[in-house]
Tab-separated table of C-alpha atoms and ligand atoms in Angstrom:
chain	number	residue	atom	x	y	z
A	1	MET	CA	-0.109	0.099	0.123
A	2	LYS	CA	1.291	3.473	-1.013
A	3	GLU	CA	2.059	5.755	2.157
A	4	ILE	CA	0.624	9.239	1.660
A	5	VAL	CA	3.348	11.692	3.214
A	6	PRO	CA	2.306	15.364	3.254
A	7	LEU	CA	4.880	17.614	1.434
A	8	THR	CA	4.238	20.518	3.684
A	9	PRO	CA	3.105	20.748	7.055
A	10	ALA	CA	-0.726	20.899	7.628
A	11	PRO	CA	-1.831	24.609	7.581
A	12	ILE	CA	-2.718	26.020	11.146
A	13	VAL	CA	-6.563	25.569	11.337
A	14	GLN	CA	-8.200	28.711	12.435
A	15	ASN	CA	-11.673	28.825	13.646
A	16	ARG	CA	-13.649	30.780	11.361
A	17	LEU	CA	-16.873	30.569	13.314
A	18	ALA	CA	-16.760	34.007	14.561
A	19	GLU	CA	-16.154	35.488	11.242
A	20	VAL	CA	-18.697	33.557	9.403
A	21	ARG	CA	-21.151	34.392	12.087
A	22	GLN	CA	-20.496	37.986	11.824
A	23	LEU	CA	-21.343	37.746	7.962
A	24	PHE	CA	-24.644	36.475	8.947
A	25	ASN	CA	-25.363	39.073	11.676
A	26	ARG	CA	-24.614	41.997	9.032
A	27	PHE	CA	-25.913	40.479	5.624
A	28	VAL	CA	-28.373	37.627	6.269
A	29	VAL	CA	-32.159	38.110	7.431
A	30	PRO	CA	-32.242	36.825	10.985
A	31	SER	CA	-35.286	34.612	10.283
A	32	TYR	CA	-33.783	31.452	11.584
A	33	GLY	CA	-32.592	30.574	15.059
A	34	ARG	CA	-29.136	29.138	14.297
A	35	PHE	CA	-26.772	27.061	16.522
A	36	ASP	CA	-23.406	28.123	17.018
A	37	LEU	CA	-21.791	25.941	14.477
A	38	ALA	CA	-20.320	26.649	10.866
A	39	LEU	CA	-20.088	23.529	8.864
A	40	SER	CA	-17.440	23.276	6.024
A	41	HIS	CA	-17.695	19.763	4.356
A	42	GLY	CA	-18.904	16.483	4.716
A	43	VAL	CA	-18.539	12.995	3.590
A	44	GLY	CA	-21.346	10.152	4.000
A	45	SER	CA	-22.965	10.815	7.545
A	46	TYR	CA	-20.044	12.929	8.861
A	47	VAL	CA	-19.573	16.646	8.551
A	48	TRP	CA	-16.793	18.751	9.642
A	49	ASP	CA	-17.065	22.314	11.057
A	50	VAL	CA	-14.690	25.216	10.041
A	51	ALA	CA	-12.573	24.305	13.074
A	52	GLY	CA	-11.862	20.848	11.952
A	53	LYS	CA	-14.146	19.140	14.403
A	54	ARG	CA	-16.004	16.037	13.068
A	55	TYR	CA	-19.726	15.399	13.752
A	56	LEU	CA	-21.851	12.287	13.068
A	57	ASP	CA	-24.851	13.670	11.215
A	58	LEU	CA	-27.985	12.150	12.326
A	59	GLY	CA	-30.084	15.067	11.312
A	60	GLY	CA	-29.499	14.658	7.638
A	61	GLY	CA	-30.048	18.290	7.019
A	62	ILE	CA	-33.724	17.746	8.295
A	63	ALA	CA	-34.350	14.552	6.323
A	64	VAL	CA	-33.008	15.915	3.090
A	65	CYS	CA	-29.433	14.350	2.632
A	66	SER	CA	-30.784	10.970	1.698
A	67	LEU	CA	-27.557	9.550	0.526
A	68	GLY	CA	-25.445	11.465	2.961
A	69	HIS	CA	-23.046	14.214	2.176
A	70	ALA	CA	-20.774	14.353	-0.957
A	71	HIS	CA	-22.120	11.200	-2.377
A	72	PRO	CA	-20.029	10.529	-5.150
A	73	GLU	CA	-22.989	9.559	-7.632
A	74	ILE	CA	-24.796	12.644	-6.929
A	75	SER	CA	-21.669	14.528	-7.998
A	76	GLU	CA	-21.521	12.505	-11.171
A	77	ALA	CA	-25.018	12.983	-12.013
A	78	LEU	CA	-24.678	16.676	-11.502
A	79	ILE	CA	-21.654	16.889	-13.590
A	80	GLU	CA	-22.820	14.634	-16.243
A	81	GLN	CA	-26.187	16.413	-16.832
A	82	SER	CA	-24.651	19.868	-16.395
A	83	ARG	CA	-22.344	19.352	-19.325
A	84	ARG	CA	-25.444	18.343	-21.461
A	85	LEU	CA	-28.369	20.588	-20.219
A	86	VAL	CA	-29.058	22.350	-16.958
A	87	HIS	CA	-32.419	24.147	-17.852
A	88	VAL	CA	-34.691	24.565	-20.767
A	89	SER	CA	-38.111	26.016	-19.207
A	90	ASN	CA	-41.246	24.067	-19.244
A	91	LEU	CA	-41.980	25.297	-22.650
A	92	TYR	CA	-40.158	22.282	-24.025
A	93	TYR	CA	-39.970	18.478	-23.475
A	94	GLN	CA	-36.966	16.926	-22.025
A	95	GLU	CA	-36.293	13.341	-21.118
A	96	PRO	CA	-34.988	13.471	-17.499
A	97	GLN	CA	-38.395	15.015	-16.188
A	98	GLY	CA	-40.495	12.465	-18.061
A	99	ARG	CA	-38.319	9.544	-16.811
A	100	LEU	CA	-38.500	10.763	-13.267
A	101	ALA	CA	-42.262	11.307	-13.451
A	102	GLU	CA	-42.538	7.653	-14.613
A	103	ARG	CA	-40.317	6.351	-11.670
A	104	LEU	CA	-42.354	8.400	-9.120
A	105	VAL	CA	-45.720	6.977	-10.462
A	106	GLY	CA	-44.262	3.475	-10.512
A	107	LEU	CA	-43.443	3.734	-6.788
A	108	ILE	CA	-46.908	4.945	-5.899
A	109	ALA	CA	-49.778	4.082	-8.385
A	110	PRO	CA	-51.327	5.194	-11.770
A	111	GLY	CA	-51.232	9.091	-11.837
A	112	LYS	CA	-49.233	11.781	-12.858
A	113	VAL	CA	-46.455	14.212	-11.298
A	114	PHE	CA	-45.928	17.929	-11.101
A	115	PHE	CA	-42.526	19.265	-10.267
A	116	ALA	CA	-41.804	22.097	-7.922
A	117	ASN	CA	-38.928	23.335	-5.948
A	118	SER	CA	-39.787	23.177	-2.373
A	119	GLY	CA	-42.003	21.316	0.096
A	120	ALA	CA	-44.338	24.470	0.700
A	121	GLU	CA	-44.466	24.877	-3.184
A	122	SER	CA	-45.690	21.223	-3.604
A	123	ASN	CA	-48.356	21.652	-1.137
A	124	GLU	CA	-49.406	24.810	-2.754
A	125	GLY	CA	-49.953	22.859	-5.857
A	126	LEU	CA	-52.218	20.376	-3.970
A	127	TYR	CA	-54.239	23.123	-2.654
A	128	LYS	CA	-54.891	24.568	-6.176
A	129	LEU	CA	-55.907	21.216	-7.063
A	130	ALA	CA	-58.298	20.797	-4.334
A	131	ARG	CA	-59.710	24.299	-5.202
A	132	ARG	CA	-59.996	23.513	-8.835
A	133	PHE	CA	-61.772	20.160	-8.030
A	134	GLY	CA	-64.484	21.896	-5.785
A	135	HIS	CA	-64.779	24.976	-7.863
A	136	ASP	CA	-67.861	24.592	-9.671
A	137	GLU	CA	-69.722	23.280	-6.391
A	138	GLY	CA	-68.437	26.321	-4.507
A	139	ARG	CA	-66.301	24.138	-2.247
A	140	PHE	CA	-62.879	25.220	-1.202
A	141	GLU	CA	-62.093	24.418	2.424
A	142	ILE	CA	-59.163	22.085	3.300
A	143	LEU	CA	-58.919	20.526	6.730
A	144	THR	CA	-55.665	19.828	8.146
A	145	ALA	CA	-54.435	18.571	11.497
A	146	VAL	CA	-53.545	20.250	14.803
A	147	ASP	CA	-49.606	20.133	15.088
A	148	SER	CA	-49.086	19.596	11.326
A	149	PHE	CA	-46.438	21.372	9.437
A	150	HIS	CA	-46.925	22.272	5.649
A	151	GLY	CA	-44.430	25.121	5.047
A	152	ARG	CA	-43.809	28.811	5.412
A	153	THR	CA	-45.517	30.406	2.466
A	154	LEU	CA	-48.712	32.374	3.020
A	155	ALA	CA	-50.988	29.436	2.310
A	156	GLY	CA	-48.445	27.085	3.959
A	157	ILE	CA	-48.674	28.819	7.328
A	158	ALA	CA	-52.552	29.015	6.944
A	159	ALA	CA	-52.550	25.171	6.385
A	160	THR	CA	-50.007	24.402	9.140
A	161	GLY	CA	-51.743	23.540	12.477
A	162	GLN	CA	-49.258	25.468	14.824
A	163	GLU	CA	-50.060	28.973	16.061
A	164	LYS	CA	-46.305	29.909	16.242
A	165	VAL	CA	-45.865	29.945	12.598
A	166	LYS	CA	-49.003	32.352	11.934
A	167	LYS	CA	-48.331	34.765	14.545
A	168	GLY	CA	-47.673	38.292	13.186
A	169	PHE	CA	-48.640	37.271	9.748
A	170	GLU	CA	-52.532	37.687	10.006
A	171	PRO	CA	-54.768	37.872	8.155
A	172	MET	CA	-54.536	34.263	7.277
A	173	VAL	CA	-55.260	32.905	3.729
A	174	THR	CA	-58.803	31.690	4.202
A	175	GLY	CA	-60.160	28.098	3.697
A	176	PHE	CA	-58.029	26.089	6.294
A	177	ARG	CA	-59.078	24.626	9.545
A	178	HIS	CA	-57.129	22.503	11.982
A	179	ILE	CA	-58.571	19.110	13.519
A	180	PRO	CA	-56.893	17.003	16.212
A	181	PHE	CA	-54.659	14.458	14.622
A	182	ASN	CA	-55.686	10.778	14.551
A	183	ASP	CA	-59.126	11.705	15.654
A	184	LEU	CA	-61.384	10.386	13.102
A	185	LYS	CA	-64.756	11.204	14.712
A	186	ALA	CA	-63.438	14.912	15.168
A	187	MET	CA	-62.785	14.996	11.409
A	188	ARG	CA	-66.196	13.707	10.584
A	189	ASP	CA	-67.861	16.229	12.781
A	190	SER	CA	-65.766	19.212	11.533
A	191	LEU	CA	-66.821	18.840	7.819
A	192	SER	CA	-68.705	21.605	6.498
A	193	PRO	CA	-70.794	22.064	3.148
A	194	ALA	CA	-67.605	24.130	1.725
A	195	THR	CA	-65.018	21.223	2.597
A	196	VAL	CA	-63.407	19.877	-0.414
A	197	ALA	CA	-60.118	18.198	0.939
A	198	ILE	CA	-58.357	16.747	3.886
A	199	LEU	CA	-54.501	17.067	4.175
A	200	VAL	CA	-52.404	15.043	6.601
A	201	GLU	CA	-48.803	13.926	7.007
A	202	GLY	CA	-48.273	10.277	7.354
A	203	ILE	CA	-46.025	10.903	10.201
A	204	GLN	CA	-46.172	14.269	11.577
A	205	GLY	CA	-42.466	15.606	11.639
A	206	GLU	CA	-42.358	19.166	13.083
A	207	GLY	CA	-45.146	18.459	15.375
A	208	GLY	CA	-43.056	15.867	17.244
A	209	ILE	CA	-42.732	12.581	15.252
A	210	THR	CA	-46.351	11.161	15.442
A	211	PRO	CA	-47.450	8.560	13.066
A	212	ALA	CA	-50.868	8.327	11.815
A	213	THR	CA	-52.700	5.098	12.871
A	214	ALA	CA	-53.705	2.540	10.216
A	215	ASP	CA	-57.439	3.032	11.355
A	216	TYR	CA	-57.086	6.703	11.047
A	217	LEU	CA	-55.809	6.424	7.391
A	218	LEU	CA	-58.515	4.004	6.338
A	219	GLY	CA	-61.119	6.024	8.070
A	220	LEU	CA	-60.068	9.130	6.412
A	221	ARG	CA	-60.280	7.344	2.976
A	222	ALA	CA	-63.707	5.989	3.571
A	223	LEU	CA	-64.787	9.404	4.796
A	224	CYS	CA	-63.333	11.114	1.604
A	225	ASP	CA	-65.110	8.558	-0.438
A	226	GLU	CA	-68.544	9.042	1.262
A	227	LYS	CA	-68.298	12.964	1.171
A	228	LYS	CA	-66.572	13.333	-2.381
A	229	LEU	CA	-63.574	14.925	-0.586
A	230	LEU	CA	-59.879	14.594	-1.920
A	231	LEU	CA	-57.500	12.856	0.540
A	232	LEU	CA	-53.998	14.695	0.405
A	233	MET	CA	-50.975	13.461	2.052
A	234	ASP	CA	-47.772	15.503	2.839
A	235	GLY	CA	-45.013	13.173	2.305
A	236	VAL	CA	-42.332	15.941	2.292
A	237	GLN	CA	-40.668	14.672	5.555
A	238	CYS	CA	-41.935	11.272	5.910
A	239	GLY	CA	-41.771	10.204	2.273
A	240	HIS	CA	-38.935	8.896	0.139
A	241	PHE	CA	-38.119	5.685	1.922
A	242	ARG	CA	-37.876	7.388	5.313
A	243	SER	CA	-40.180	4.907	6.840
A	244	GLY	CA	-38.691	1.854	5.040
A	245	HIS	CA	-41.277	1.958	2.180
A	246	PHE	CA	-41.555	4.722	-0.373
A	247	GLN	CA	-44.423	6.654	1.349
A	248	SER	CA	-45.258	6.159	4.898
A	249	PHE	CA	-48.771	5.041	4.444
A	250	GLN	CA	-47.276	1.960	2.555
A	251	ARG	CA	-45.501	1.212	5.757
A	252	ILE	CA	-48.275	1.966	8.220
A	253	LEU	CA	-50.762	0.057	6.242
A	254	GLU	CA	-48.589	-3.014	5.417
A	255	GLY	CA	-50.458	-6.121	6.398
A	256	VAL	CA	-53.556	-4.384	7.681
A	257	PRO	CA	-56.851	-5.668	6.363
A	258	GLY	CA	-58.076	-3.047	3.543
A	259	GLY	CA	-54.696	-1.521	3.478
A	260	GLU	CA	-53.586	-2.942	0.098
A	261	THR	CA	-56.256	-0.888	-1.767
A	262	PHE	CA	-55.721	2.313	0.276
A	263	LEU	CA	-54.515	5.358	-2.087
A	264	PRO	CA	-54.480	9.135	-1.229
A	265	ASP	CA	-55.541	11.299	-4.161
A	266	GLY	CA	-52.427	13.576	-3.961
A	267	ILE	CA	-49.024	13.232	-2.411
A	268	SER	CA	-46.447	16.120	-1.874
A	269	MET	CA	-42.783	15.287	-1.933
A	270	ALA	CA	-39.469	17.160	-1.436
A	271	LYS	CA	-36.731	16.881	0.939
A	272	SER	CA	-35.121	13.451	0.482
A	273	LEU	CA	-36.132	13.495	-3.232
A	274	GLY	CA	-33.159	15.563	-4.324
A	275	GLY	CA	-30.805	14.659	-1.523
A	276	GLY	CA	-29.791	18.320	-1.184
A	277	PHE	CA	-30.385	19.409	-4.658
A	278	PRO	CA	-33.637	21.482	-4.564
A	279	ILE	CA	-36.290	19.537	-6.181
A	280	ALA	CA	-40.096	18.767	-5.166
A	281	ALA	CA	-42.968	17.187	-6.703
A	282	PHE	CA	-46.604	16.159	-6.045
A	283	TRP	CA	-48.124	13.161	-7.365
A	284	VAL	CA	-51.806	13.240	-8.344
A	285	ARG	CA	-54.062	9.968	-8.659
A	286	GLU	CA	-55.293	9.104	-12.118
A	287	GLU	CA	-59.110	8.893	-11.180
A	288	VAL	CA	-61.380	9.534	-8.129
A	289	HIS	CA	-65.138	10.426	-7.715
A	290	GLY	CA	-65.529	9.928	-11.533
A	291	VAL	CA	-63.040	12.742	-12.220
A	292	ARG	CA	-59.779	12.302	-14.162
A	293	LEU	CA	-57.898	14.070	-11.460
A	294	CYS	CA	-54.414	13.807	-12.913
A	295	ASP	CA	-55.384	16.015	-15.761
A	296	LEU	CA	-57.436	18.526	-13.793
A	297	LEU	CA	-54.556	20.997	-13.679
A	298	GLY	CA	-54.727	21.734	-17.519
A	299	PRO	CA	-52.398	23.875	-19.663
A	300	GLY	CA	-51.844	27.326	-18.104
A	301	SER	CA	-53.340	26.526	-14.864
A	302	HIS	CA	-50.214	25.967	-12.796
A	303	GLY	CA	-46.372	26.460	-13.292
A	304	THR	CA	-42.986	27.293	-11.906
A	305	THR	CA	-39.967	28.350	-13.668
A	306	TYR	CA	-37.459	25.895	-12.187
A	307	GLY	CA	-39.945	23.042	-11.807
A	308	GLY	CA	-38.311	19.636	-12.867
A	309	THR	CA	-35.195	20.937	-14.562
A	310	PRO	CA	-33.026	18.327	-16.345
A	311	LEU	CA	-30.372	18.733	-13.614
A	312	GLY	CA	-32.710	18.349	-10.570
A	313	CYS	CA	-34.396	15.273	-12.346
A	314	ALA	CA	-31.100	13.636	-13.230
A	315	VAL	CA	-30.060	13.894	-9.530
A	316	ALA	CA	-33.273	12.592	-8.160
A	317	LEU	CA	-33.307	9.661	-10.874
A	318	ARG	CA	-29.567	8.742	-9.775
A	319	ILE	CA	-30.612	8.815	-6.040
A	320	LEU	CA	-33.500	6.410	-6.785
A	321	ASP	CA	-31.005	4.252	-8.652
A	322	VAL	CA	-28.668	4.130	-5.561
A	323	ILE	CA	-31.609	3.322	-3.196
A	324	GLU	CA	-32.774	0.530	-5.365
A	325	ARG	CA	-29.135	-1.041	-6.185
A	326	GLU	CA	-28.116	-0.755	-2.464
A	327	GLN	CA	-31.665	-1.857	-1.196
A	328	LEU	CA	-31.654	1.257	1.083
A	329	ALA	CA	-35.248	0.757	1.859
A	330	LYS	CA	-34.357	-2.585	3.525
A	331	ASN	CA	-31.478	-0.925	5.351
A	332	VAL	CA	-33.970	1.576	6.917
A	333	LEU	CA	-36.253	-1.205	8.013
A	334	THR	CA	-33.471	-3.266	9.757
A	335	THR	CA	-31.296	-0.555	10.897
A	336	GLY	CA	-34.308	1.532	11.920
A	337	VAL	CA	-35.438	-1.350	14.256
A	338	PHE	CA	-31.893	-1.410	15.632
A	339	PHE	CA	-31.735	2.413	16.260
A	340	ARG	CA	-35.312	2.264	17.850
A	341	THR	CA	-34.374	-0.610	20.172
A	342	GLU	CA	-31.178	1.277	21.155
A	343	LEU	CA	-33.015	4.466	21.889
A	344	GLU	CA	-35.470	2.487	23.985
A	345	ARG	CA	-32.544	0.912	25.983
A	346	LEU	CA	-31.266	4.476	26.789
A	347	VAL	CA	-34.896	5.483	27.802
A	348	ARG	CA	-34.795	2.562	30.186
A	349	ALA	CA	-31.278	3.303	31.548
A	350	TYR	CA	-31.820	7.022	31.783
A	351	PRO	CA	-35.381	7.524	32.973
A	352	GLU	CA	-34.423	10.813	35.006
A	353	SER	CA	-34.040	12.507	31.585
A	354	CYS	CA	-35.789	10.322	28.968
A	355	GLN	CA	-39.513	9.849	28.561
A	356	GLY	CA	-39.962	7.626	25.447
A	357	VAL	CA	-39.114	7.047	21.910
A	358	ARG	CA	-41.439	8.026	18.931
A	359	GLY	CA	-41.566	7.249	15.300
A	360	LEU	CA	-40.403	4.385	12.762
A	361	GLY	CA	-37.781	3.779	10.286
A	362	PHE	CA	-35.429	6.602	9.991
A	363	MET	CA	-37.855	9.100	11.251
A	364	LEU	CA	-37.295	8.692	15.003
A	365	GLY	CA	-37.586	10.938	18.039
A	366	LEU	CA	-36.485	10.701	21.575
A	367	GLU	CA	-38.476	12.571	24.203
A	368	PHE	CA	-37.107	14.265	27.257
A	369	HIS	CA	-38.818	15.520	30.392
A	370	ASP	CA	-39.453	19.035	30.672
A	371	LYS	CA	-36.445	21.178	31.730
A	372	GLY	CA	-37.790	21.766	34.982
A	373	SER	CA	-37.794	18.286	36.125
A	374	ILE	CA	-33.995	17.657	34.725
A	375	PRO	CA	-31.628	19.396	37.391
A	376	THR	CA	-28.811	20.177	34.920
A	377	PHE	CA	-31.265	21.643	32.606
A	378	SER	CA	-33.381	23.724	34.928
A	379	LYS	CA	-30.856	26.537	35.323
A	380	SER	CA	-31.187	27.685	31.703
A	381	ASP	CA	-34.141	29.265	30.143
A	382	LYS	CA	-33.797	27.102	26.948
A	383	ALA	CA	-35.993	24.088	26.450
A	384	SER	CA	-34.593	20.649	27.361
A	385	SER	CA	-34.642	19.683	23.485
A	386	LEU	CA	-32.433	22.834	22.614
A	387	GLN	CA	-30.022	22.153	25.706
A	388	MET	CA	-29.697	18.497	24.633
A	389	VAL	CA	-29.023	19.292	20.962
A	390	ASN	CA	-26.322	21.826	22.081
A	391	ARG	CA	-24.579	19.134	24.439
A	392	LEU	CA	-24.692	16.649	21.616
A	393	HIS	CA	-22.907	19.221	19.306
A	394	GLU	CA	-20.159	19.527	21.942
A	395	ALA	CA	-19.943	15.685	21.909
A	396	GLY	CA	-19.929	15.395	18.178
A	397	LEU	CA	-23.453	14.576	17.201
A	398	LEU	CA	-25.895	16.428	15.045
A	399	THR	CA	-29.617	16.024	15.919
A	400	ILE	CA	-32.730	18.223	14.983
A	401	PRO	CA	-34.893	19.473	18.008
A	402	SER	CA	-38.608	19.172	17.650
A	403	GLY	CA	-40.729	21.424	20.062
A	404	ALA	CA	-39.681	21.756	23.621
A	405	GLN	CA	-38.921	18.131	24.660
A	406	ILE	CA	-38.135	16.121	21.411
A	407	ILE	CA	-34.838	15.574	19.485
A	408	ARG	CA	-35.281	14.003	16.021
A	409	PHE	CA	-33.230	11.574	14.094
A	410	LEU	CA	-33.616	11.928	10.287
A	411	PRO	CA	-30.412	10.409	9.030
A	412	ALA	CA	-29.140	9.461	5.629
A	413	LEU	CA	-30.906	6.152	4.431
A	414	ASN	CA	-27.472	4.472	4.007
A	415	LEU	CA	-26.528	4.932	7.610
A	416	SER	CA	-25.228	1.736	9.153
A	417	CYS	CA	-25.665	-0.097	12.427
A	418	ALA	CA	-22.192	0.817	13.524
A	419	GLN	CA	-22.962	4.344	12.918
A	420	VAL	CA	-26.110	4.152	14.989
A	421	SER	CA	-24.205	2.439	17.725
A	422	GLU	CA	-21.564	5.418	17.612
A	423	GLY	CA	-24.366	7.961	17.783
A	424	CYS	CA	-26.114	6.102	20.779
A	425	GLU	CA	-22.764	5.929	22.564
A	426	ILE	CA	-22.227	9.730	22.310
A	427	LEU	CA	-25.800	10.123	23.460
A	428	GLU	CA	-25.260	8.016	26.330
A	429	GLY	CA	-22.210	9.774	27.287
A	430	VAL	CA	-24.278	13.091	27.320
A	431	LEU	CA	-27.106	11.332	29.349
A	432	LYS	CA	-24.366	10.174	31.869
A	433	ALA	CA	-23.070	13.769	32.167
A	434	ILE	CA	-26.363	15.372	32.897
A	435	ARG	CA	-27.516	12.766	35.476
B	1	LIG	C1	-40.153	20.690	5.542
B	1	LIG	C2	-41.622	20.326	5.369
B	1	LIG	C3	-42.313	21.237	4.481
B	1	LIG	C4	-41.884	22.491	3.836
B	1	LIG	O1	-40.776	22.173	2.955
B	1	LIG	P1	-39.936	23.324	2.487
B	1	LIG	O2	-39.172	22.695	1.241
B	1	LIG	O3	-39.169	23.898	3.454
B	1	LIG	O4	-41.006	24.272	1.785
B	1	LIG	C5	-43.762	20.802	4.322
B	1	LIG	N1	-44.280	19.819	4.845
B	1	LIG	C6	-43.547	19.017	5.866
B	1	LIG	C7	-44.250	17.850	6.396
B	1	LIG	C8	-42.293	19.264	6.029
B	1	LIG	O5	-41.690	18.546	6.827
């Protein structure tokens, strides 16, 4: 084996955090609460900060980096396609968009796909689909769930079932109401003559990692069939194999009587679809309630400049190739069970800090007690989730806070069991230290 000897001594690594933070303070709109961390590069499920410190990334850029960081095949797809064609506008046909649509339809069911650039924008398309569907009958209202999250555009915050995203931006876009999640009776009782659709996440993400129950999904479908409503699902965070199946409802309903024929009428996708390259989509079912739904948004009715560029589609296609070839859905199922078991072990071993584990596949949450009941945390005014995430940063682990008491794990789909163990060891070290 060839030994690599550096010709010059390694440069003195400077901590550039202060400098980068200063740029943000001066020039970037301060709409995000950021952690004191400036990242510089990554490989797989590891990232390095500007001071050269390494972190295991179990947050995956909030469920985005489906193949981890700097995946060679994503780089290759970007290079190859960018040498050919980056963008042409949707005035023309191009093969990658057609091929990606074909792949997504094949993973769901007969229907068609519209391409967008973000989760919020995909959901906007679903709102427009629903409004067009109910237009001639004067129906426009979309019911969503309490604690849901659907994005930060004006309609997105109106659709989102959390007060904190709406505050200060009133008046809200009309036509949305929020109903308790996993409560079928409440949904049935809330329908009005103006209701045209129901929109839910298969697994609530921002709301704290709460999967829909099988009964709830089947009940919503029956309700929508009975009342001629559209059943729309936001798969932005829980989709793209994060549950171990392409869409979370396919996992939740696996083996459940009646589950094999379940199908929503529209599904939004983003996050993991592009593995970090911004591309999003929504799928529309071929036909429902006697309407050819997939052709409802006809020429001129909807559009977006960057939607489904050859470049974005080439990346998304390559990601699907890798997921299939490396059987990453199976990896999520098996490694996800191992991950959950390890987290449950920590909950049992550290009951003074931990309350429980939530979620499935690679969409997991660890719930802590309120900061008031954890002595080490009670001195700070920060929520226990934030304090935990900060301590994990110090220990070399990236996770995502969710609400005041939950930290989320949304790792790359190719995460290994060894990396799960590594992460849980770091976690255990911090749990020991705060005991
Ligand atoms: C992240 C997210 C969105 C919004 O996606 P953006 O790309 O940020 O617009 C919508 N719905 C869910 C469930 C999400 O997790």
